[in-house]
Amino acid sequence: MDASSGQGLVPTKFVWRLGGSHVFLCGSFTRWVETVPMSPDPSTPGTFTCTVHLNPGYHQFKFIVDQEWRHDPGMPAMPDPIGNVNNWLFVRKPEDDLAQAQVAEPAALPAAMPATAAATVEDPRVTRTKIKDFLATHTSAELIPESGKVVLLDMDLPLRQALHALHDQATVFAPLFDTKEGEVRGVICASDFITTLQQLSSSNPLSEAEMDQHTIRGLLGYDSAPVKMDYVEPEDSLEHVVNLLLNNSRSMVPIVIVQGGKVQEVLHNATLGGCLHQLLRNFRSSFTLMPLLAKSLGELGIGTWSNIATVSTSTLLTDALNMLKTYSCLPVIDEEGLLVDIYTRTDIISLAKSNAYSRLQFEEVTVMQALSLSNMANPGMFGSGSQFGGMSPANMSPQGSSADFSAPKNPVRISACLVKDDLKSICRRMTRPGVRRLLVVDPDSKKLLGIVTISDVCRFLFSDSVGS
């Protein structure tokens, strides 16, 4: 490791006082590969020191004492994802003279370290620095489960059959395989179905046989013009994954194997929920060192709290679908101003069962009637606590506590939260399969106050890692 001084680097002294014959330092600043030899202190037997020039921010480290990995129990420590315990410190920017003095010898007085850590950990930048370091040093391969399935659709599949396939597999998106080119070339999602069904129903109503003449390839224009597909490879960092998802407004990006310049295999679908799950799993034993997660939704102001797009129980589905081109979800409000349901882009998939979508071509169907059609077709398609599971306003306790997430008797579609809920609990609920947003409700009036999406949460937490 290059330990020479440079602009912006802070000279940081490490001290090991627990004896040994040969001691080395290793840490995140050496990528856990290179080691820094520590010199014995002739004035204090059993003490070894070294000075490393570090960038400001959060660092983890450990000592190698006589070929054995050890941490100093007198310093702040935290477990890593596989249970190893590492020491940590936060280096302040060099222009802060007080901070420079604090970190000049981080291990000089082990008993004083917790106080120093407590002082620095309250800085919100500590949380974001840890998150940035995590995203940069972990890869998309960690998102791939030990077992699972990936739904892959043939690009020449008729649109109607594709809609049924996604419904039967309980998913709302799928990569597309081009048998002509022998590679994966794109992704189909609920938004594509909304657009194409609107195009098909804008003229005369089509029969099922006529609808089956329209394939994914033709409707999405894969033959008329090249379509760029975003993807990541297993060795790509999670920082790269969240940048693709957030900057390109993607629900998912496939993790693939590329051979000969072509995408040959899809291993898994990376989502923001998956990245958030890995983050929470990594820091599950050290949330106290991440102060932002303890703050309430009301304190942070994450989400949309004004000019919320809503529909009424009598809004026509055709109008709602037009609105869904701009908004990912539409809360349904009754005549008393109470939240009664929600209509999202993914609800179009639920209409596949029993060909419920075919009725939309012939009738003036309202949003609530469309929801009734899809619910009759397959009540609770994804189950409580899954795609549309969670707490509904009607199921919230009188005290307004959202801590009890037990499933109600009937499956509910609304995942709700309260203004007072902390960010950690919000993140945990966002990691549930299919949950992409929480509706903020008043526990007494059951009125809608705001909407928090998983994109809102991730943009807030990953702001140091996501480019503009």
Coordinates of C-alpha atoms in Angstrom, one line a residue:
M1 CA 0.0 0.0 0.0
D2 CA 1.3 3.5 -0.9
A3 CA 1.4 5.3 2.5
S4 CA 3.1 8.4 1.2
S5 CA 1.4 11.7 2.2
G6 CA -0.8 13.4 -0.3
Q7 CA -3.4 16.1 -0.6
G8 CA -6.5 15.4 1.5
L9 CA -4.9 12.4 3.3
V10 CA -4.8 12.3 7.1
P11 CA -1.8 10.8 8.9
T12 CA -3.3 8.3 11.3
K13 CA -1.4 6.4 14.0
F14 CA -2.4 2.9 14.9
V15 CA -1.2 1.3 18.2
W16 CA -1.3 -2.3 19.3
R17 CA -0.7 -2.8 23.1
L18 CA -1.5 -6.4 23.6
G19 CA 1.9 -8.0 23.0
G20 CA 3.4 -10.3 20.3
S21 CA 6.6 -10.7 18.4
H22 CA 5.5 -9.6 14.9
V23 CA 2.5 -7.4 14.3
F24 CA 1.0 -6.2 11.0
L25 CA -2.0 -3.9 10.2
C26 CA -4.5 -4.8 7.5
G27 CA -7.8 -3.1 6.7
S28 CA -10.3 -1.8 4.2
F29 CA -7.8 0.9 3.2
T30 CA -5.5 -1.9 1.9
R31 CA -8.4 -3.8 0.4
W32 CA -7.7 -6.5 3.0
V33 CA -4.9 -7.7 0.8
E34 CA -1.7 -5.8 1.6
T35 CA -0.3 -5.5 5.2
V36 CA 1.5 -2.7 6.9
P37 CA 4.3 -3.7 9.3
M38 CA 4.1 -2.2 12.8
S39 CA 7.2 -1.3 14.7
P40 CA 7.8 -2.2 18.4
D41 CA 7.9 0.8 20.8
P42 CA 11.2 0.5 22.7
S43 CA 9.8 2.5 25.6
T44 CA 6.7 0.3 26.1
P45 CA 7.2 -3.5 25.9
G46 CA 4.4 -5.3 24.0
T47 CA 3.4 -2.1 22.1
F48 CA 3.6 -1.7 18.3
T49 CA 2.8 1.3 16.2
C50 CA 2.6 2.5 12.6
T51 CA 1.3 5.6 10.8
V52 CA -0.9 5.3 7.7
H53 CA -2.1 8.2 5.5
L54 CA -5.9 7.7 5.1
N55 CA -8.6 9.4 3.2
P56 CA -11.3 11.0 5.4
G57 CA -14.2 8.7 6.1
Y58 CA -15.0 5.4 7.6
H59 CA -12.4 2.5 7.8
Q60 CA -12.3 -1.0 9.1
F61 CA -9.1 -2.7 10.2
K62 CA -7.6 -5.6 12.0
F63 CA -4.2 -6.7 13.4
I64 CA -2.2 -9.8 12.4
V65 CA -0.2 -10.8 15.6
D66 CA 2.2 -13.7 15.1
Q67 CA 0.2 -14.8 12.0
E68 CA -3.1 -14.7 13.9
W69 CA -5.9 -12.3 13.0
R70 CA -6.9 -10.3 16.1
H71 CA -9.0 -7.1 16.9
D72 CA -8.4 -4.8 19.9
P73 CA -11.3 -5.2 22.3
G74 CA -10.6 -1.7 23.7
M75 CA -11.5 0.0 20.4
P76 CA -14.9 0.3 18.6
A77 CA -15.6 -3.0 16.8
M78 CA -18.3 -4.4 14.5
P79 CA -18.9 -7.8 12.9
D80 CA -18.7 -8.3 9.2
P81 CA -21.3 -10.4 7.2
I82 CA -19.7 -13.7 8.0
G83 CA -19.2 -13.1 11.7
N84 CA -15.6 -11.8 11.9
V85 CA -15.1 -8.9 14.3
N86 CA -13.2 -5.9 12.9
N87 CA -12.1 -2.6 14.6
W88 CA -13.3 0.6 12.9
L89 CA -12.6 4.4 13.0
F90 CA -13.9 7.5 11.3
V91 CA -11.2 9.9 10.0
R92 CA -12.3 13.5 9.8
K93 CA -11.4 15.9 7.0
P94 CA -7.9 17.5 7.5
E95 CA -9.3 21.1 7.5
D96 CA -10.9 20.3 10.8
D97 CA -8.1 20.8 13.2
L98 CA -9.9 19.3 16.2
A99 CA -10.8 16.2 14.2
Q100 CA -7.2 16.0 12.9
A101 CA -6.0 15.9 16.5
Q102 CA -8.5 13.2 17.4
V103 CA -7.6 10.8 14.7
A104 CA -3.8 11.4 14.7
E105 CA -3.4 8.6 17.2
P106 CA -6.7 6.6 17.1
A107 CA -5.4 3.8 19.3
A108 CA -3.3 5.9 21.7
L109 CA -5.8 5.7 24.5
P110 CA -8.1 2.7 24.0
A111 CA -10.3 3.8 26.9
A112 CA -11.0 7.1 25.3
M113 CA -11.9 5.6 21.9
P114 CA -15.6 5.0 22.6
A115 CA -16.1 8.7 23.4
T116 CA -14.4 9.7 20.2
A117 CA -16.5 7.2 18.3
A118 CA -19.7 8.5 19.9
A119 CA -18.8 12.0 18.9
T120 CA -18.2 11.1 15.3
V121 CA -21.0 8.6 14.8
E122 CA -23.6 11.3 15.2
D123 CA -22.5 13.0 12.0
P124 CA -24.9 11.8 9.3
R125 CA -21.9 11.7 6.9
V126 CA -20.7 8.6 8.9
T127 CA -23.7 6.6 7.8
R128 CA -23.4 7.6 4.1
T129 CA -19.6 7.0 4.2
K130 CA -20.2 3.5 5.5
I131 CA -22.9 2.9 2.9
K132 CA -20.6 4.2 0.1
D133 CA -17.8 1.9 1.2
F134 CA -20.2 -1.0 1.4
L135 CA -21.5 -0.5 -2.1
A136 CA -18.1 0.0 -3.6
T137 CA -16.6 -3.1 -2.0
H138 CA -19.5 -5.6 -2.6
T139 CA -20.6 -7.0 -5.9
S140 CA -23.8 -8.0 -7.6
A141 CA -22.8 -11.7 -7.2
E142 CA -23.9 -11.3 -3.5
L143 CA -27.5 -10.6 -4.7
I144 CA -27.7 -14.1 -6.4
P145 CA -29.6 -16.5 -4.1
E146 CA -28.3 -20.0 -3.5
S147 CA -31.4 -21.4 -5.2
G148 CA -34.2 -19.7 -7.2
K149 CA -35.6 -19.3 -10.6
V150 CA -35.4 -16.7 -13.4
V151 CA -38.3 -16.2 -15.7
L152 CA -37.1 -15.7 -19.3
L153 CA -39.6 -15.0 -22.1
D154 CA -39.2 -15.7 -25.8
M155 CA -39.3 -12.4 -27.7
D156 CA -41.6 -14.0 -30.3
L157 CA -44.2 -14.9 -27.7
P158 CA -47.6 -13.2 -28.3
L159 CA -48.2 -10.4 -25.9
R160 CA -51.3 -12.0 -24.5
Q161 CA -49.4 -15.2 -23.6
A162 CA -46.6 -13.2 -22.1
L163 CA -49.1 -11.4 -19.9
H164 CA -50.4 -14.8 -18.7
A165 CA -46.9 -16.2 -18.2
L166 CA -45.9 -13.3 -15.9
H167 CA -49.1 -13.7 -14.0
D168 CA -48.6 -17.5 -13.6
Q169 CA -45.1 -17.0 -12.4
A170 CA -46.1 -14.2 -10.0
T171 CA -43.6 -11.7 -11.4
V172 CA -44.0 -8.3 -13.1
F173 CA -40.9 -8.3 -15.3
A174 CA -38.8 -10.7 -17.3
P175 CA -35.7 -10.6 -19.5
L176 CA -36.4 -11.4 -23.2
F177 CA -34.5 -14.0 -25.2
D178 CA -34.1 -13.6 -29.0
T179 CA -33.9 -17.0 -30.6
K180 CA -32.9 -15.5 -33.9
E181 CA -29.8 -13.8 -32.5
G182 CA -29.2 -16.4 -29.7
E183 CA -28.9 -13.8 -26.9
V184 CA -30.9 -12.0 -24.3
R185 CA -31.8 -8.6 -25.8
G186 CA -34.2 -6.8 -23.5
V187 CA -36.6 -6.7 -20.6
I188 CA -40.4 -6.5 -20.5
C189 CA -42.3 -5.0 -17.6
A190 CA -45.8 -3.9 -16.6
S191 CA -45.3 -0.4 -18.2
D192 CA -44.8 -2.1 -21.6
F193 CA -48.1 -4.0 -21.2
I194 CA -50.0 -0.8 -20.4
T195 CA -48.6 1.0 -23.4
T196 CA -49.3 -1.9 -25.8
L197 CA -52.7 -2.7 -24.5
Q198 CA -53.6 1.0 -24.9
Q199 CA -52.4 0.9 -28.5
L200 CA -54.3 -2.3 -29.3
S201 CA -57.6 -1.1 -27.7
S202 CA -57.4 2.3 -29.3
S203 CA -58.9 0.9 -32.5
N204 CA -61.7 -1.7 -32.8
P205 CA -61.8 -4.3 -30.0
L206 CA -59.6 -7.3 -30.8
S207 CA -60.4 -10.9 -30.4
E208 CA -58.0 -13.2 -28.6
A209 CA -56.9 -14.7 -32.0
E210 CA -56.2 -11.1 -33.3
M211 CA -54.3 -10.2 -30.1
D212 CA -52.2 -13.4 -30.5
Q213 CA -50.9 -12.0 -33.9
H214 CA -49.0 -9.3 -32.0
T215 CA -45.7 -10.5 -30.5
I216 CA -43.4 -8.9 -28.0
R217 CA -40.8 -8.4 -30.8
G218 CA -43.2 -6.5 -33.0
L219 CA -45.0 -4.4 -30.4
L220 CA -41.8 -3.3 -28.6
G221 CA -40.0 -2.5 -31.9
Y222 CA -37.0 -4.8 -31.5
D223 CA -36.8 -5.3 -35.3
S224 CA -37.2 -1.7 -36.3
A225 CA -34.4 -0.3 -34.2
P226 CA -31.7 -1.5 -31.9
V227 CA -32.8 -1.6 -28.3
K228 CA -30.1 -1.1 -25.6
M229 CA -30.5 -3.3 -22.6
D230 CA -29.0 -2.4 -19.3
Y231 CA -27.3 -5.3 -17.4
V232 CA -24.7 -6.0 -14.9
E233 CA -22.2 -8.9 -14.5
P234 CA -21.4 -10.8 -11.3
E235 CA -18.2 -8.9 -10.6
D236 CA -19.7 -5.4 -11.0
S237 CA -20.0 -3.5 -7.7
L238 CA -23.3 -2.8 -6.0
E239 CA -22.5 0.9 -6.5
H240 CA -22.7 0.3 -10.3
V241 CA -26.0 -1.6 -9.8
V242 CA -27.7 1.2 -7.9
N243 CA -26.5 3.8 -10.3
L244 CA -28.1 1.8 -13.2
L245 CA -31.3 1.3 -11.4
L246 CA -31.8 4.9 -10.1
N247 CA -30.3 6.9 -12.9
N248 CA -32.2 5.0 -15.6
S249 CA -35.4 4.6 -13.5
R250 CA -35.4 0.8 -13.8
S251 CA -37.3 -1.6 -11.6
M252 CA -34.7 -4.3 -12.2
V253 CA -31.5 -5.0 -14.1
P254 CA -30.5 -8.6 -15.0
I255 CA -27.3 -10.1 -13.7
V256 CA -25.9 -11.9 -16.7
I257 CA -23.0 -13.9 -18.2
V258 CA -21.6 -12.4 -21.4
Q259 CA -19.8 -14.6 -23.9
G260 CA -18.5 -13.5 -27.2
G261 CA -20.1 -10.1 -26.8
K262 CA -23.6 -11.6 -26.3
V263 CA -25.7 -12.0 -23.2
Q264 CA -26.0 -15.8 -23.0
E265 CA -27.3 -16.4 -19.5
V266 CA -29.4 -14.6 -16.8
L267 CA -28.4 -15.5 -13.3
H268 CA -30.8 -13.3 -11.3
N269 CA -32.6 -10.0 -11.5
A270 CA -31.0 -7.2 -9.4
T271 CA -33.4 -4.8 -7.7
L272 CA -33.2 -1.9 -5.3
G273 CA -34.9 -4.1 -2.7
G274 CA -32.2 -6.7 -3.1
C275 CA -29.4 -4.1 -2.6
L276 CA -31.2 -2.7 0.4
H277 CA -31.6 -6.1 1.9
Q278 CA -27.8 -6.8 1.5
L279 CA -27.1 -3.5 3.2
L280 CA -29.3 -4.2 6.2
R281 CA -27.9 -7.7 6.4
N282 CA -24.3 -6.4 6.4
F283 CA -24.9 -3.9 9.2
R284 CA -27.5 -5.9 11.2
S285 CA -25.3 -5.9 14.3
S286 CA -24.1 -2.3 14.2
F287 CA -27.2 -0.1 13.5
T288 CA -26.3 2.1 16.4
L289 CA -23.3 3.3 14.3
M290 CA -25.6 4.5 11.6
P291 CA -27.5 7.4 13.0
L292 CA -29.6 8.2 9.9
L293 CA -31.5 4.9 10.3
A294 CA -32.7 5.9 13.7
K295 CA -34.4 9.1 12.5
S296 CA -38.1 9.2 11.8
L297 CA -39.7 9.7 8.4
G298 CA -41.0 13.1 9.6
E299 CA -37.6 14.3 10.5
L300 CA -36.0 13.3 7.2
G301 CA -38.9 14.3 4.9
I302 CA -38.2 11.5 2.4
G303 CA -40.9 11.0 -0.2
T304 CA -43.8 12.9 -1.7
W305 CA -45.9 15.0 0.7
S306 CA -47.8 17.4 -1.6
N307 CA -49.4 17.3 -5.0
I308 CA -50.0 13.6 -4.7
A309 CA -51.7 12.1 -7.8
T310 CA -54.8 10.2 -6.7
V311 CA -57.9 8.8 -8.3
S312 CA -61.4 8.4 -7.1
T313 CA -63.5 5.2 -6.9
S314 CA -65.3 6.3 -10.0
T315 CA -62.2 7.2 -12.1
L316 CA -62.2 5.3 -15.4
L317 CA -59.4 2.8 -15.9
T318 CA -58.5 4.3 -19.2
D319 CA -57.8 7.6 -17.5
A320 CA -55.9 5.9 -14.7
L321 CA -53.7 4.1 -17.2
N322 CA -52.9 7.4 -18.9
M323 CA -51.8 8.8 -15.5
L324 CA -49.7 5.7 -14.9
K325 CA -47.4 6.8 -17.7
T326 CA -46.2 9.4 -15.3
Y327 CA -46.8 8.0 -11.9
S328 CA -46.0 4.5 -10.6
C329 CA -49.0 4.3 -8.3
L330 CA -52.4 6.0 -7.8
P331 CA -54.0 5.9 -4.3
V332 CA -57.7 5.5 -4.5
I333 CA -59.6 8.0 -2.4
D334 CA -63.3 7.8 -1.6
E335 CA -65.9 10.6 -1.4
E336 CA -64.9 11.2 2.2
G337 CA -61.3 11.7 1.4
L338 CA -60.3 8.3 2.9
L339 CA -57.7 6.0 1.5
V340 CA -59.5 2.8 0.3
D341 CA -57.1 1.2 -2.2
I342 CA -54.3 1.7 -4.6
Y343 CA -53.8 1.1 -8.3
T344 CA -50.3 0.5 -9.6
R345 CA -48.7 -0.3 -12.9
T346 CA -48.2 -3.9 -11.8
D347 CA -52.0 -4.3 -11.4
I348 CA -52.3 -4.8 -15.2
I349 CA -50.6 -8.2 -14.7
S350 CA -53.5 -9.3 -12.4
L351 CA -56.0 -8.8 -15.2
A352 CA -54.5 -11.8 -17.1
K353 CA -56.4 -14.4 -15.2
S354 CA -59.7 -15.4 -16.9
N355 CA -58.9 -12.8 -19.6
A356 CA -60.3 -10.0 -17.5
Y357 CA -58.4 -7.5 -19.5
S358 CA -60.5 -8.3 -22.6
R359 CA -63.5 -6.6 -20.9
L360 CA -61.6 -3.4 -20.9
Q361 CA -62.0 -3.2 -24.7
F362 CA -65.8 -3.3 -24.6
E363 CA -66.8 -1.5 -21.4
E364 CA -66.3 1.8 -19.6
V365 CA -64.6 0.2 -16.5
T366 CA -63.7 2.1 -13.4
V367 CA -60.6 1.6 -11.4
M368 CA -62.5 -0.1 -8.6
Q369 CA -64.3 -2.4 -11.1
A370 CA -60.9 -3.3 -12.6
L371 CA -59.6 -4.2 -9.1
S372 CA -62.7 -6.3 -8.5
L373 CA -62.1 -8.1 -11.8
S374 CA -58.5 -8.9 -10.9
N375 CA -59.4 -9.9 -7.3
M376 CA -62.2 -12.2 -8.5
A377 CA -59.8 -13.7 -11.0
N378 CA -57.2 -14.5 -8.3
P379 CA -57.8 -13.1 -4.8
G380 CA -54.6 -12.2 -3.0
M381 CA -52.4 -13.1 -5.9
F382 CA -49.2 -12.4 -4.1
G383 CA -50.4 -12.9 -0.6
S384 CA -50.2 -10.7 2.5
G385 CA -46.8 -9.3 3.2
S386 CA -45.7 -10.0 -0.3
Q387 CA -46.4 -8.1 -3.6
F388 CA -49.2 -6.1 -2.1
G389 CA -49.0 -7.3 1.5
G390 CA -48.6 -5.2 4.6
M391 CA -50.6 -3.1 6.9
S392 CA -53.7 -1.3 5.5
P393 CA -55.0 1.7 7.3
A394 CA -58.1 -0.3 8.4
N395 CA -55.8 -2.8 10.0
M396 CA -53.6 -0.3 11.9
S397 CA -54.0 -0.3 15.7
P398 CA -55.8 2.6 17.4
Q399 CA -52.5 3.8 18.8
G400 CA -51.1 4.1 15.2
S401 CA -48.3 1.6 15.8
S402 CA -46.9 0.0 12.7
A403 CA -44.7 -2.4 14.6
D404 CA -47.2 -5.3 14.3
F405 CA -47.0 -6.7 10.8
S406 CA -49.0 -9.8 11.4
A407 CA -51.2 -10.7 8.4
P408 CA -54.9 -9.8 8.6
K409 CA -57.6 -12.3 8.0
N410 CA -58.1 -11.1 4.4
P411 CA -55.2 -10.3 2.1
V412 CA -54.5 -6.5 1.9
R413 CA -52.9 -4.6 -0.9
I414 CA -51.8 -1.5 0.9
S415 CA -48.4 -1.3 2.6
A416 CA -48.7 1.6 5.0
C417 CA -46.5 3.4 7.5
L418 CA -46.6 6.3 9.9
V419 CA -44.8 9.6 10.0
K420 CA -43.1 8.6 13.3
D421 CA -41.6 5.3 11.9
D422 CA -37.8 5.3 11.8
L423 CA -35.9 4.8 8.6
K424 CA -34.6 1.4 9.7
S425 CA -38.2 0.0 9.9
I426 CA -39.0 1.6 6.6
C427 CA -36.0 0.0 4.9
R428 CA -36.9 -3.4 6.4
R429 CA -40.4 -3.3 4.9
M430 CA -39.0 -2.1 1.6
T431 CA -37.0 -5.3 1.4
R432 CA -40.1 -7.5 1.4
P433 CA -40.6 -9.1 -2.0
G434 CA -42.5 -6.8 -4.3
V435 CA -42.9 -3.9 -1.9
R436 CA -41.8 -0.8 -3.8
R437 CA -43.7 1.9 -1.8
L438 CA -45.3 2.7 1.5
L439 CA -48.3 4.9 1.9
V440 CA -48.0 7.3 4.9
V441 CA -51.4 7.5 6.6
D442 CA -52.8 9.3 9.6
P443 CA -53.6 6.5 12.1
D444 CA -56.8 8.2 13.4
S445 CA -58.4 9.7 10.3
K446 CA -57.0 7.0 7.9
K447 CA -56.3 9.8 5.4
L448 CA -53.3 9.8 3.1
L449 CA -50.4 12.0 4.1
G450 CA -47.6 11.0 1.7
I451 CA -46.0 8.3 -0.4
V452 CA -42.5 6.9 0.1
T453 CA -41.0 4.8 -2.7
I454 CA -38.0 2.5 -2.5
S455 CA -36.4 4.9 -5.0
D456 CA -36.9 7.8 -2.6
V457 CA -35.2 5.8 0.2
C458 CA -32.3 4.6 -1.9
R459 CA -31.6 8.0 -3.4
F460 CA -31.5 9.4 0.2
L461 CA -29.2 6.7 1.6
F462 CA -27.0 6.1 -1.6
S463 CA -26.6 9.8 -2.4
D464 CA -22.8 9.7 -2.0
S465 CA -22.7 6.8 -4.5
V466 CA -25.2 7.8 -7.1
G467 CA -24.2 10.2 -9.9
S468 CA -26.5 12.8 -11.3

